[in-house]
Short mmCIF file of C-alpha atoms in Angstrom, two decimals:
data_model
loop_
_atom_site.label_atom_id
_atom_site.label_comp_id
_atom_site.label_asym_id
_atom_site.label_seq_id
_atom_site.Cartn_x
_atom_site.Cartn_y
_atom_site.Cartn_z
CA UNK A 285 -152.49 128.74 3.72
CA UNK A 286 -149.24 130.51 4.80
CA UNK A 287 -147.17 132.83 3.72
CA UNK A 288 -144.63 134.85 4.63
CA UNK A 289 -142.09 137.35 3.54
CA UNK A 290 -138.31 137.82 4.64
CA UNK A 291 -136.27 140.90 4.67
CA UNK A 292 -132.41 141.89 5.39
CA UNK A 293 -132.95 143.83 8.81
CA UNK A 294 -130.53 146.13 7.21
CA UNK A 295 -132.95 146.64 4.05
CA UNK A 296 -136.18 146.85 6.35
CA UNK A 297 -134.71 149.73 8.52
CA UNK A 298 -133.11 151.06 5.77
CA UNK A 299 -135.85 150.86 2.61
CA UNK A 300 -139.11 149.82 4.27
CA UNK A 301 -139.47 150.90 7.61
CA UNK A 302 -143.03 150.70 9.31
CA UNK A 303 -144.63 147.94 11.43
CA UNK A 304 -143.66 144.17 9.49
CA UNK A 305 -147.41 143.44 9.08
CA UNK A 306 -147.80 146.27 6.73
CA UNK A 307 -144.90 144.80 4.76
CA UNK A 308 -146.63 141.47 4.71
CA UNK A 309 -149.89 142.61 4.26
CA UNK A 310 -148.99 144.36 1.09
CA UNK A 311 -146.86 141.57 -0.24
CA UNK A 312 -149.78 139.78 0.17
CA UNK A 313 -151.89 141.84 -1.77
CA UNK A 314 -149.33 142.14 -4.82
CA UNK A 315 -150.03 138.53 -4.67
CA UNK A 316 -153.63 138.50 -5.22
CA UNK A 317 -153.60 140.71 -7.54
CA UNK A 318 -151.27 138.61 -9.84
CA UNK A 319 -153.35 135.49 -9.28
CA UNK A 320 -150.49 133.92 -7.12
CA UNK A 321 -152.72 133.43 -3.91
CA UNK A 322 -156.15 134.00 -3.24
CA UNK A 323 -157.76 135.42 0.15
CA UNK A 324 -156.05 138.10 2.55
CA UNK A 325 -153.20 138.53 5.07
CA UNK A 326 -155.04 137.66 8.94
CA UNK A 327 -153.22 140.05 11.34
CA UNK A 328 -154.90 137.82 14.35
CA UNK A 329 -151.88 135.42 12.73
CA UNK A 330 -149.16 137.18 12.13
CA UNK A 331 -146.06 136.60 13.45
CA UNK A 332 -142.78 138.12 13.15
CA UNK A 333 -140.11 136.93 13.84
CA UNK A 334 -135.71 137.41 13.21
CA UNK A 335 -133.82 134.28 11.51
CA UNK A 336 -130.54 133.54 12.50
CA UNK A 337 -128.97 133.69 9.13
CA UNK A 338 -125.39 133.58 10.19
CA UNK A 339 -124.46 129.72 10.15
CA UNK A 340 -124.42 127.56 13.10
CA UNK A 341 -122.67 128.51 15.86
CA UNK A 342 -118.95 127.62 15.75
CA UNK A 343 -119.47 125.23 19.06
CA UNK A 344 -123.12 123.53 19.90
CA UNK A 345 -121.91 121.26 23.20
CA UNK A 346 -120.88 122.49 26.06
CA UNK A 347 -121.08 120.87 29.59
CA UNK A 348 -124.71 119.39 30.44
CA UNK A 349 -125.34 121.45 26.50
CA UNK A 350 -127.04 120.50 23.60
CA UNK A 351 -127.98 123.17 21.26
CA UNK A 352 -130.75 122.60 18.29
CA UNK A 353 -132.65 124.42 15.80
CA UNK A 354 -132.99 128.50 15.54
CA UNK A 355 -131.02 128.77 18.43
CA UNK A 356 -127.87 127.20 17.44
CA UNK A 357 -128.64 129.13 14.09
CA UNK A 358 -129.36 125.79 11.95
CA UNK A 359 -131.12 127.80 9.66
CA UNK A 360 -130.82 127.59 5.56
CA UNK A 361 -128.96 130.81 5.41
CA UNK A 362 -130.91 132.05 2.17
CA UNK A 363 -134.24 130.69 2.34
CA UNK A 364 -135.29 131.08 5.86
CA UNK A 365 -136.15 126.82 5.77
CA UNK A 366 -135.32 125.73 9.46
CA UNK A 367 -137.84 123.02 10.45
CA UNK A 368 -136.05 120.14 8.72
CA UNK A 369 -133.03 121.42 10.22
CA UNK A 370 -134.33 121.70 14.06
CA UNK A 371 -135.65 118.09 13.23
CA UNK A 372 -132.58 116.83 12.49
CA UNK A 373 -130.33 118.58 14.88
CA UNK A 374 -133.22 117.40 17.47
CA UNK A 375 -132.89 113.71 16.79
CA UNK A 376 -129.03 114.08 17.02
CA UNK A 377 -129.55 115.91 20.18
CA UNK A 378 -131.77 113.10 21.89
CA UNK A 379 -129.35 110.51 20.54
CA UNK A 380 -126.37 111.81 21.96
CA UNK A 381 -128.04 112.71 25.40
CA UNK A 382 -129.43 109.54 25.68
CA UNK A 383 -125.53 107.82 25.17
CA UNK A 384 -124.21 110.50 27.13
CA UNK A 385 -126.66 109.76 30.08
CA UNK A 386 -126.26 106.13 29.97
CA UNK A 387 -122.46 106.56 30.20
CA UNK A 388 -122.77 109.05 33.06
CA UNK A 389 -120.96 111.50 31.05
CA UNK A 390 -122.59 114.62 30.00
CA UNK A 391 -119.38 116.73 29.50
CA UNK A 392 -119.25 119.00 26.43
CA UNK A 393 -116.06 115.77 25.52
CA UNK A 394 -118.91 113.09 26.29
CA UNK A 395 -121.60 115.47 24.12
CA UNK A 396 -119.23 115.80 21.00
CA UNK A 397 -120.94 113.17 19.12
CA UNK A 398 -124.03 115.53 18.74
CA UNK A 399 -121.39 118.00 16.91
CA UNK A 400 -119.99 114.99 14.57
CA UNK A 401 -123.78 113.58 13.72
CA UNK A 402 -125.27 117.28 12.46
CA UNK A 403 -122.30 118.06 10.62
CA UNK A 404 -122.52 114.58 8.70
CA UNK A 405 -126.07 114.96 8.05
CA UNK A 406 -126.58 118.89 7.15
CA UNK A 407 -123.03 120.43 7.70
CA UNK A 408 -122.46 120.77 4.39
CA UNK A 409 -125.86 122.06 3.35
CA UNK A 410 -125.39 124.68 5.97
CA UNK A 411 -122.07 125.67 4.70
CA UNK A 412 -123.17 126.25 1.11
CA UNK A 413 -126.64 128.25 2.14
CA UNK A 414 -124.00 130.59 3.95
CA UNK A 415 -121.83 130.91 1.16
CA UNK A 416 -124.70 131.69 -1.18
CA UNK A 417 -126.38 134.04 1.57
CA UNK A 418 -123.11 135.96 1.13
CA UNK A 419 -122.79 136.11 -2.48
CA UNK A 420 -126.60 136.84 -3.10
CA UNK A 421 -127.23 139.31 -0.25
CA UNK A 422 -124.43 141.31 -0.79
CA UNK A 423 -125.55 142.19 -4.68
CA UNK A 424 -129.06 142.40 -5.27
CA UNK A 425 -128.44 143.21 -8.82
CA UNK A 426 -126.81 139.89 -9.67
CA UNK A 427 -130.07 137.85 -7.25
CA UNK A 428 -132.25 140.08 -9.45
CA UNK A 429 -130.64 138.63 -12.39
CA UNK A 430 -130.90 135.11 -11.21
CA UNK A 431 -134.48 135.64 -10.59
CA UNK A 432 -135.22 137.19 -14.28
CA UNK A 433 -132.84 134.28 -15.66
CA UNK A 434 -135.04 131.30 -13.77
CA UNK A 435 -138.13 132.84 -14.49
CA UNK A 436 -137.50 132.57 -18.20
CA UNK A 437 -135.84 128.75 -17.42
CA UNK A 438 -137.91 126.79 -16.06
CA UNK A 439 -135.28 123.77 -15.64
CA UNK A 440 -132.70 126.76 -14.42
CA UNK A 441 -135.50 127.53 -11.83
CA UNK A 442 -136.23 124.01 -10.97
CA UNK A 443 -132.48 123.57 -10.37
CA UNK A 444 -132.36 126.22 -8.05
CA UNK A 445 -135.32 125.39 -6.00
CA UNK A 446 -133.80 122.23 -5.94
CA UNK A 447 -130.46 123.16 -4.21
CA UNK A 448 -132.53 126.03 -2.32
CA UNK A 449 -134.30 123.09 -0.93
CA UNK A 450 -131.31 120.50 -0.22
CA UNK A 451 -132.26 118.23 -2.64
CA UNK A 452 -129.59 118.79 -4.96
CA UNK A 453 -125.74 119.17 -3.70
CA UNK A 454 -124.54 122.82 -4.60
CA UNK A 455 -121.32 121.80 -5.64
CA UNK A 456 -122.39 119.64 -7.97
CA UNK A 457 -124.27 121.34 -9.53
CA UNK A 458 -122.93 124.34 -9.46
CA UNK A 459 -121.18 124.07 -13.12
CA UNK A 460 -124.99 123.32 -14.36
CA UNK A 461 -126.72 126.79 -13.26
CA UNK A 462 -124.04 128.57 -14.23
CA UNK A 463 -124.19 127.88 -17.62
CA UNK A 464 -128.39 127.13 -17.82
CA UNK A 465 -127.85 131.46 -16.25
CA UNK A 466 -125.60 132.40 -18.98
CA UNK A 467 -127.74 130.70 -21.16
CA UNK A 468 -131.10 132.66 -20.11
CA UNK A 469 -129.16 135.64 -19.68
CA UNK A 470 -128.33 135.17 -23.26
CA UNK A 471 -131.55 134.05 -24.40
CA UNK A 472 -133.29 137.32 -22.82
CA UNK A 473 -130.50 139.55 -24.32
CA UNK A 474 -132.19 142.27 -26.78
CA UNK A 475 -131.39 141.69 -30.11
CA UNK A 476 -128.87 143.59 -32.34
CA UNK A 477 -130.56 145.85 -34.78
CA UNK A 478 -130.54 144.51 -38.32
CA UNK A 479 -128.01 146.06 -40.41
CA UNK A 480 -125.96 147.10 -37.39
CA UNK A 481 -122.44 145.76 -37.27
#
């Protein structure tokens, strides 16, 4: 099996510190020890690595240029998920070079299909993993709160999961977590001592 743990680079330096397979190695452990997973981190196979977490890059063409996966930061911006993405932007990429080639044209203007194609397909996606990124990163309190209100929802954490995972269109659905949240949030609110009022 494999697992792996992300951090803010800010929050590492910051909180943590250390080498990153003593971060994983522990996470692992708090694991076990909750019956999550079973057997031990492998240092032999760990890898560490930095996520562009930033969005795509504003241009992905230029002459004789096709840029793809990690490095043209097609990334989910709050999960980390960026195989699907590389796959996608790939096939785009060998599309458009093979039309580009057969018109003898491989000018970042003859390559701007490639730009057109990933922005149809995951554009969008991309965009809202950003705008969550933002939101989430930037107050751990309220992504703590999230996280207490789904684990006591379990449609409210399928939701999310859901959207985390592109299956479901943010802005759709946006309206529905927000109140299944306020929901949970109320649900998990202590009660008012009787008599009080």
């Amino acid at each position: 099996m494999d697992a792996g743990v992300g951090f803010l680079l800010s929050f590492f330096k910051r909180e943590l510190g250390g080498p990153p397979y003593a971060q994983h190695a522990r996470f692992l452990d708090e694991a076990r020890a909750r019956g999550v997973v079973s057997g031990r981190s492998n240092p032999a196979n760990f890898k560490a690595y930095r996520l562009p977490l930033g969005g795509p890059l504003p241009r992905t063409v230029a002459d004789r240029v096709i840029v793809t996966g990690d490095a043209g930061g097609f990334v989910n911006c709050y999960t980390g998920e960026g195989i699907y993405h590389a796959m996608v932007t790939g096939e785009h990429a060998a599309v458009t070079a093979a039309e580009a080639l057969a018109a003898g044209d491989c000018s970042a203007a003859g390559l701007a299909r490639y730009e057109t194609r990933w922005r149809g397909e995951i554009g969008r996606e991309l965009a809202d993993s950003l705008r969550i990124q933002k939101k989430l990163f930037a107050r751990p309190r309220l992504a703590d709160r999230i996280i207490g209100a789904a684990a006591a929802d379990p449609k409210l954490c399928r939701l999310l999961a859901r959207v985390a995972l592109g299956e479901e269109d943010l802005r759709k659905k946006k309206l529905e977590m927000a109140l299944r949240f306020l929901l949970a949030r109320f649900r998990r609110a202590p009660s008012a001592p009787r008599g009080a009022g």
